[in-house]
Coordinates of C-alpha atoms in Angstrom, one line a residue:
M1 CA -204.3 30.5 -42.6
K2 CA -203.6 29.1 -38.9
G3 CA -201.7 26.5 -40.5
L4 CA -199.5 28.8 -42.6
R5 CA -198.8 30.8 -39.4
R6 CA -197.6 27.9 -37.7
V7 CA -195.3 27.1 -40.6
S8 CA -193.8 30.6 -40.6
A9 CA -193.2 30.7 -36.8
V10 CA -191.3 27.4 -37.1
T11 CA -189.3 28.7 -40.0
I12 CA -188.4 32.0 -37.8
T13 CA -187.5 29.8 -34.9
A14 CA -185.2 27.5 -36.8
G15 CA -183.6 30.5 -38.4
A16 CA -182.9 32.0 -35.2
V17 CA -181.4 28.8 -33.9
L18 CA -179.1 28.6 -37.0
T19 CA -178.0 32.2 -36.6
A20 CA -177.4 31.6 -32.8
G21 CA -175.5 28.4 -33.7
A22 CA -173.4 30.3 -36.2
F23 CA -172.7 33.1 -33.7
T24 CA -171.6 30.5 -31.0
A25 CA -169.2 28.9 -33.5
S26 CA -167.7 32.2 -34.4
A27 CA -167.2 33.1 -30.7
Q28 CA -165.4 29.9 -30.1
A29 CA -163.2 30.3 -33.2
A30 CA -162.3 33.8 -31.8
T31 CA -161.3 32.6 -28.4
T32 CA -158.9 30.0 -29.9
A33 CA -157.6 32.2 -32.7
S34 CA -153.7 32.0 -33.0
P35 CA -152.2 34.8 -30.9
T36 CA -150.2 37.5 -32.3
I37 CA -146.9 37.9 -30.3
A38 CA -144.0 40.7 -30.4
A39 CA -141.3 38.1 -30.3
K40 CA -139.5 37.2 -33.6
G41 CA -139.9 33.4 -32.7
G42 CA -142.4 31.4 -30.4
F43 CA -143.1 27.8 -29.9
V44 CA -145.5 26.0 -27.5
M45 CA -146.1 22.3 -26.8
N46 CA -147.9 19.9 -24.7
N47 CA -145.4 18.8 -22.4
A48 CA -146.8 15.4 -21.9
T49 CA -147.2 14.5 -25.7
G50 CA -144.8 16.9 -27.4
K51 CA -147.6 18.0 -29.7
S52 CA -146.8 21.4 -31.1
L53 CA -149.7 24.0 -30.2
F54 CA -148.1 27.0 -31.6
T55 CA -145.3 27.9 -33.9
K56 CA -143.8 31.0 -35.1
A57 CA -140.2 30.9 -36.9
A58 CA -140.1 27.9 -34.4
D59 CA -137.0 26.5 -36.1
T60 CA -135.1 30.0 -36.9
R61 CA -131.9 30.1 -35.2
L62 CA -131.6 33.1 -32.8
S63 CA -129.5 34.2 -30.0
T64 CA -130.6 33.0 -26.6
G65 CA -129.3 35.0 -23.9
S66 CA -129.4 33.6 -20.5
T67 CA -132.0 30.9 -21.4
T68 CA -128.6 29.3 -22.2
K69 CA -128.4 28.7 -18.5
I70 CA -131.1 26.0 -18.8
M71 CA -128.3 23.8 -20.6
T72 CA -125.7 24.8 -17.9
A73 CA -128.1 23.5 -15.2
R74 CA -128.9 20.4 -17.3
V75 CA -125.4 19.4 -17.7
V76 CA -124.7 19.8 -14.1
L77 CA -127.7 17.7 -13.0
A78 CA -126.7 14.9 -15.5
Q79 CA -123.3 14.4 -14.0
P80 CA -122.8 10.9 -12.5
N81 CA -122.7 10.6 -8.7
L82 CA -123.6 14.2 -8.4
N83 CA -123.4 15.6 -4.9
L84 CA -125.5 18.6 -4.6
D85 CA -124.0 19.6 -1.3
A86 CA -120.4 19.6 -2.4
K87 CA -118.9 23.0 -1.7
V88 CA -117.2 25.3 -4.3
T89 CA -114.9 28.1 -3.3
V90 CA -115.8 31.2 -5.1
Q91 CA -112.7 32.4 -7.2
K92 CA -111.7 36.0 -8.1
A93 CA -112.1 35.1 -11.7
Y94 CA -115.8 34.7 -11.4
S95 CA -116.4 38.3 -9.9
D96 CA -113.8 39.7 -12.4
Y97 CA -115.8 38.1 -15.0
I98 CA -118.9 40.1 -14.0
V99 CA -116.8 43.4 -14.0
D100 CA -115.3 42.8 -17.6
N101 CA -118.8 41.8 -19.3
N102 CA -121.4 44.7 -19.1
W103 CA -124.3 42.4 -19.7
A104 CA -123.5 39.9 -17.3
S105 CA -126.2 39.4 -14.6
S106 CA -124.8 38.5 -11.2
A107 CA -125.5 36.3 -8.2
K108 CA -123.2 38.6 -6.3
L109 CA -121.0 35.8 -5.2
I110 CA -118.3 36.9 -2.7
V111 CA -114.7 35.7 -3.4
G112 CA -113.7 33.1 -0.7
D113 CA -117.1 32.1 0.3
K114 CA -117.9 28.3 0.0
V115 CA -121.2 27.7 -1.5
T116 CA -122.8 24.3 -2.5
V117 CA -123.6 23.0 -5.9
R118 CA -127.3 23.3 -5.1
Q119 CA -126.9 26.9 -4.1
L120 CA -125.1 27.7 -7.2
L121 CA -128.0 26.3 -9.3
Y122 CA -130.3 28.7 -7.3
G123 CA -127.7 31.6 -8.0
L124 CA -127.7 30.5 -11.7
M125 CA -131.3 30.3 -12.3
L126 CA -133.1 32.9 -10.0
P127 CA -130.8 36.1 -10.5
S128 CA -129.4 34.7 -13.6
G129 CA -125.9 34.9 -12.1
C130 CA -123.2 34.6 -14.8
D131 CA -120.7 34.2 -11.9
A132 CA -122.6 31.1 -10.8
A133 CA -122.5 29.6 -14.3
Y134 CA -118.7 30.3 -14.4
A135 CA -118.5 28.6 -10.9
L136 CA -120.3 25.4 -12.3
A137 CA -118.5 25.3 -15.7
D138 CA -115.3 25.5 -13.6
K139 CA -116.4 22.8 -11.2
F140 CA -117.6 20.3 -13.7
G141 CA -115.4 20.8 -16.7
T142 CA -112.2 18.6 -17.0
G143 CA -108.7 19.8 -17.4
S144 CA -105.7 21.2 -15.6
T145 CA -106.5 25.0 -16.1
R146 CA -109.6 26.9 -15.6
A147 CA -109.7 27.6 -19.6
A148 CA -109.5 24.0 -20.4
R149 CA -112.2 23.1 -17.8
V150 CA -114.6 25.9 -19.1
K151 CA -114.0 24.7 -22.7
S152 CA -114.6 21.1 -21.6
F153 CA -118.0 22.2 -19.9
I154 CA -119.2 24.1 -23.2
G155 CA -118.3 20.8 -25.0
K156 CA -120.6 18.9 -22.7
M157 CA -123.4 21.4 -23.4
N158 CA -123.0 20.7 -27.0
T159 CA -122.9 17.1 -26.7
T160 CA -126.0 17.2 -24.6
A161 CA -127.7 19.3 -27.3
K162 CA -126.9 16.6 -30.0
S163 CA -128.0 13.8 -27.7
L164 CA -131.4 15.5 -27.2
G165 CA -131.8 16.0 -31.0
L166 CA -131.4 19.7 -30.8
T167 CA -130.2 20.1 -34.4
N168 CA -130.4 24.1 -34.4
T169 CA -128.5 24.6 -31.2
H170 CA -125.0 25.5 -30.5
F171 CA -123.2 27.0 -27.5
D172 CA -120.0 28.8 -27.2
S173 CA -120.5 30.0 -23.6
F174 CA -121.7 28.8 -20.2
D175 CA -124.1 31.7 -19.7
G176 CA -125.3 33.1 -22.9
I177 CA -122.7 35.8 -23.3
G178 CA -121.9 34.4 -26.8
H179 CA -118.9 35.0 -29.1
G180 CA -120.9 34.7 -32.4
A181 CA -121.9 31.1 -32.1
N182 CA -124.4 30.9 -29.3
Y183 CA -127.9 30.1 -30.8
S184 CA -130.9 27.9 -30.6
T185 CA -134.6 28.0 -31.8
P186 CA -137.8 28.4 -30.0
R187 CA -138.6 24.6 -30.6
D188 CA -135.1 23.3 -29.5
L189 CA -135.2 25.5 -26.2
T190 CA -138.7 24.2 -25.5
K191 CA -137.5 20.6 -25.9
L192 CA -134.2 21.4 -23.7
A193 CA -136.4 22.8 -21.0
S194 CA -138.8 19.7 -21.0
S195 CA -135.7 17.5 -20.7
A196 CA -134.4 19.7 -17.7
M197 CA -137.8 19.6 -15.9
K198 CA -137.5 15.8 -15.6
Y199 CA -135.0 16.6 -12.8
S200 CA -136.5 17.3 -9.6
T201 CA -134.0 19.7 -8.4
F202 CA -134.4 21.5 -11.4
R203 CA -138.1 22.0 -11.0
S204 CA -137.7 22.7 -7.5
V205 CA -135.3 25.6 -8.3
V206 CA -137.1 27.2 -11.3
K207 CA -140.6 27.4 -9.5
T208 CA -138.9 29.3 -6.7
K209 CA -139.7 33.1 -6.5
S210 CA -137.1 33.8 -3.8
T211 CA -134.8 32.2 -1.6
K212 CA -132.3 33.0 1.3
Q213 CA -129.3 30.7 1.4
K214 CA -126.7 30.3 4.2
V215 CA -123.1 30.2 2.9
T216 CA -119.7 29.9 4.7
T217 CA -117.5 32.8 4.4
K218 CA -113.6 32.5 3.9
S219 CA -113.0 33.0 7.7
G220 CA -115.4 30.1 8.6
G221 CA -118.3 32.2 9.5
Y222 CA -121.6 32.4 7.6
R223 CA -123.7 34.9 5.7
Y224 CA -126.9 34.9 4.0
M225 CA -127.4 35.2 0.1
S226 CA -130.9 36.5 -1.0
W227 CA -131.9 35.8 -4.6
T228 CA -135.1 36.7 -6.5
N229 CA -136.3 35.0 -9.7
T230 CA -136.3 37.2 -12.7
N231 CA -139.2 35.2 -14.2
N232 CA -142.2 37.4 -13.1
L233 CA -144.7 34.9 -14.5
L234 CA -144.3 33.3 -11.0
G235 CA -147.1 34.7 -9.0
S236 CA -148.6 36.6 -12.0
Y237 CA -149.8 33.7 -14.2
S238 CA -151.7 31.0 -12.4
G239 CA -150.1 27.5 -12.4
T240 CA -146.6 28.8 -13.6
I241 CA -143.8 26.2 -12.7
G242 CA -140.8 28.0 -14.4
V243 CA -138.6 28.3 -16.3
K244 CA -136.0 31.0 -17.4
T245 CA -135.5 34.6 -18.7
G246 CA -132.9 35.8 -21.0
S247 CA -131.8 39.1 -22.4
G248 CA -129.0 40.8 -24.4
P249 CA -128.0 43.3 -27.2
E250 CA -128.4 40.6 -29.7
A251 CA -131.0 38.2 -27.9
K252 CA -133.4 41.1 -27.2
Y253 CA -135.9 39.7 -24.5
C254 CA -136.4 35.8 -24.3
L255 CA -138.4 33.6 -21.9
V256 CA -138.8 30.1 -21.6
F257 CA -142.0 29.2 -19.7
A258 CA -144.1 26.4 -18.3
A259 CA -147.3 26.1 -16.5
T260 CA -149.6 23.3 -15.3
R261 CA -153.5 23.7 -15.0
S262 CA -155.9 20.9 -14.4
G263 CA -153.2 18.2 -15.0
K264 CA -152.0 19.6 -18.2
T265 CA -148.6 21.2 -18.7
V266 CA -147.9 23.6 -21.5
I267 CA -144.2 24.6 -22.1
G268 CA -142.7 27.0 -24.6
T269 CA -140.4 29.7 -25.6
V270 CA -140.3 33.2 -27.0
L271 CA -137.1 34.5 -28.4
A272 CA -136.2 38.2 -29.4
S273 CA -139.3 39.9 -27.9
T274 CA -139.2 43.7 -27.7
S275 CA -139.2 44.4 -23.8
V276 CA -139.6 42.6 -20.4
D277 CA -143.2 43.4 -20.5
A278 CA -143.7 42.2 -24.1
R279 CA -142.0 38.9 -23.4
T280 CA -144.3 38.3 -20.3
K281 CA -147.4 39.2 -22.4
D282 CA -146.1 36.9 -25.3
A283 CA -145.7 34.1 -22.8
K284 CA -149.1 34.6 -21.1
K285 CA -150.8 34.6 -24.6
L286 CA -149.1 31.4 -25.7
M287 CA -150.0 29.6 -22.6
D288 CA -153.7 30.7 -22.8
Y289 CA -153.7 29.5 -26.3
G290 CA -151.9 26.1 -25.3
F291 CA -154.3 25.4 -22.7
S292 CA -157.3 26.1 -24.9
R293 CA -156.1 23.5 -27.5

């Protein structure tokens, strides 16, 4: 009888171990379950390896809003012999453009001020200035008229997209206020952001929460321009290093994001989310998931 009791005890203990093991495995599976996001499309990858970690309509073409400005910056930074301290005079056309486009976000550039290319990149990426985007397109496009230069710059954006293998991407604007043919996908935008992050200037700009820049006025004096980053992941999600928000009537709410933890960088995109809060929550979920993989 004693022998039988010992066998039973062992059996019960083994069963308990099996049950505990099953519970642990179940808990682990739950913590790494693929997240549900509000956005129509989403993608996350390991930035070092390019390995896909999450996909939702990752190759579906969607409007990009101001995430387009990642390409605007990428084209500028790839210019040969780029002088980031070169000064650009703010033209009336840039401020008129803001007035004429209701959805245009602004860096509040002042006509006649002289701002550097570096400052324009901050004005482009932090407050998402469409006036800064216009100034950069005008500066780095080629042609004898402003319209020709802008067209040339947008051409450079599309050439760059092709060179990066972004087969589902096309731009018809320098800032994301498109004309029916401005689109990309979560996968393509993530690849674009990964490419842009190879430039140290880009990395420095997109991780900046706010900045105060001294610019030269028309009269030769100076003023300070203060810009705050629209990416509220900075300071609210540990390890965030960028990248860019976007919104619009067609684009809804978009966010390209990146974070580094324990030497691992995940980078991704959500397109056509339902609100500012939703796109932020979507991005946090996807980064959490990416870091768990």
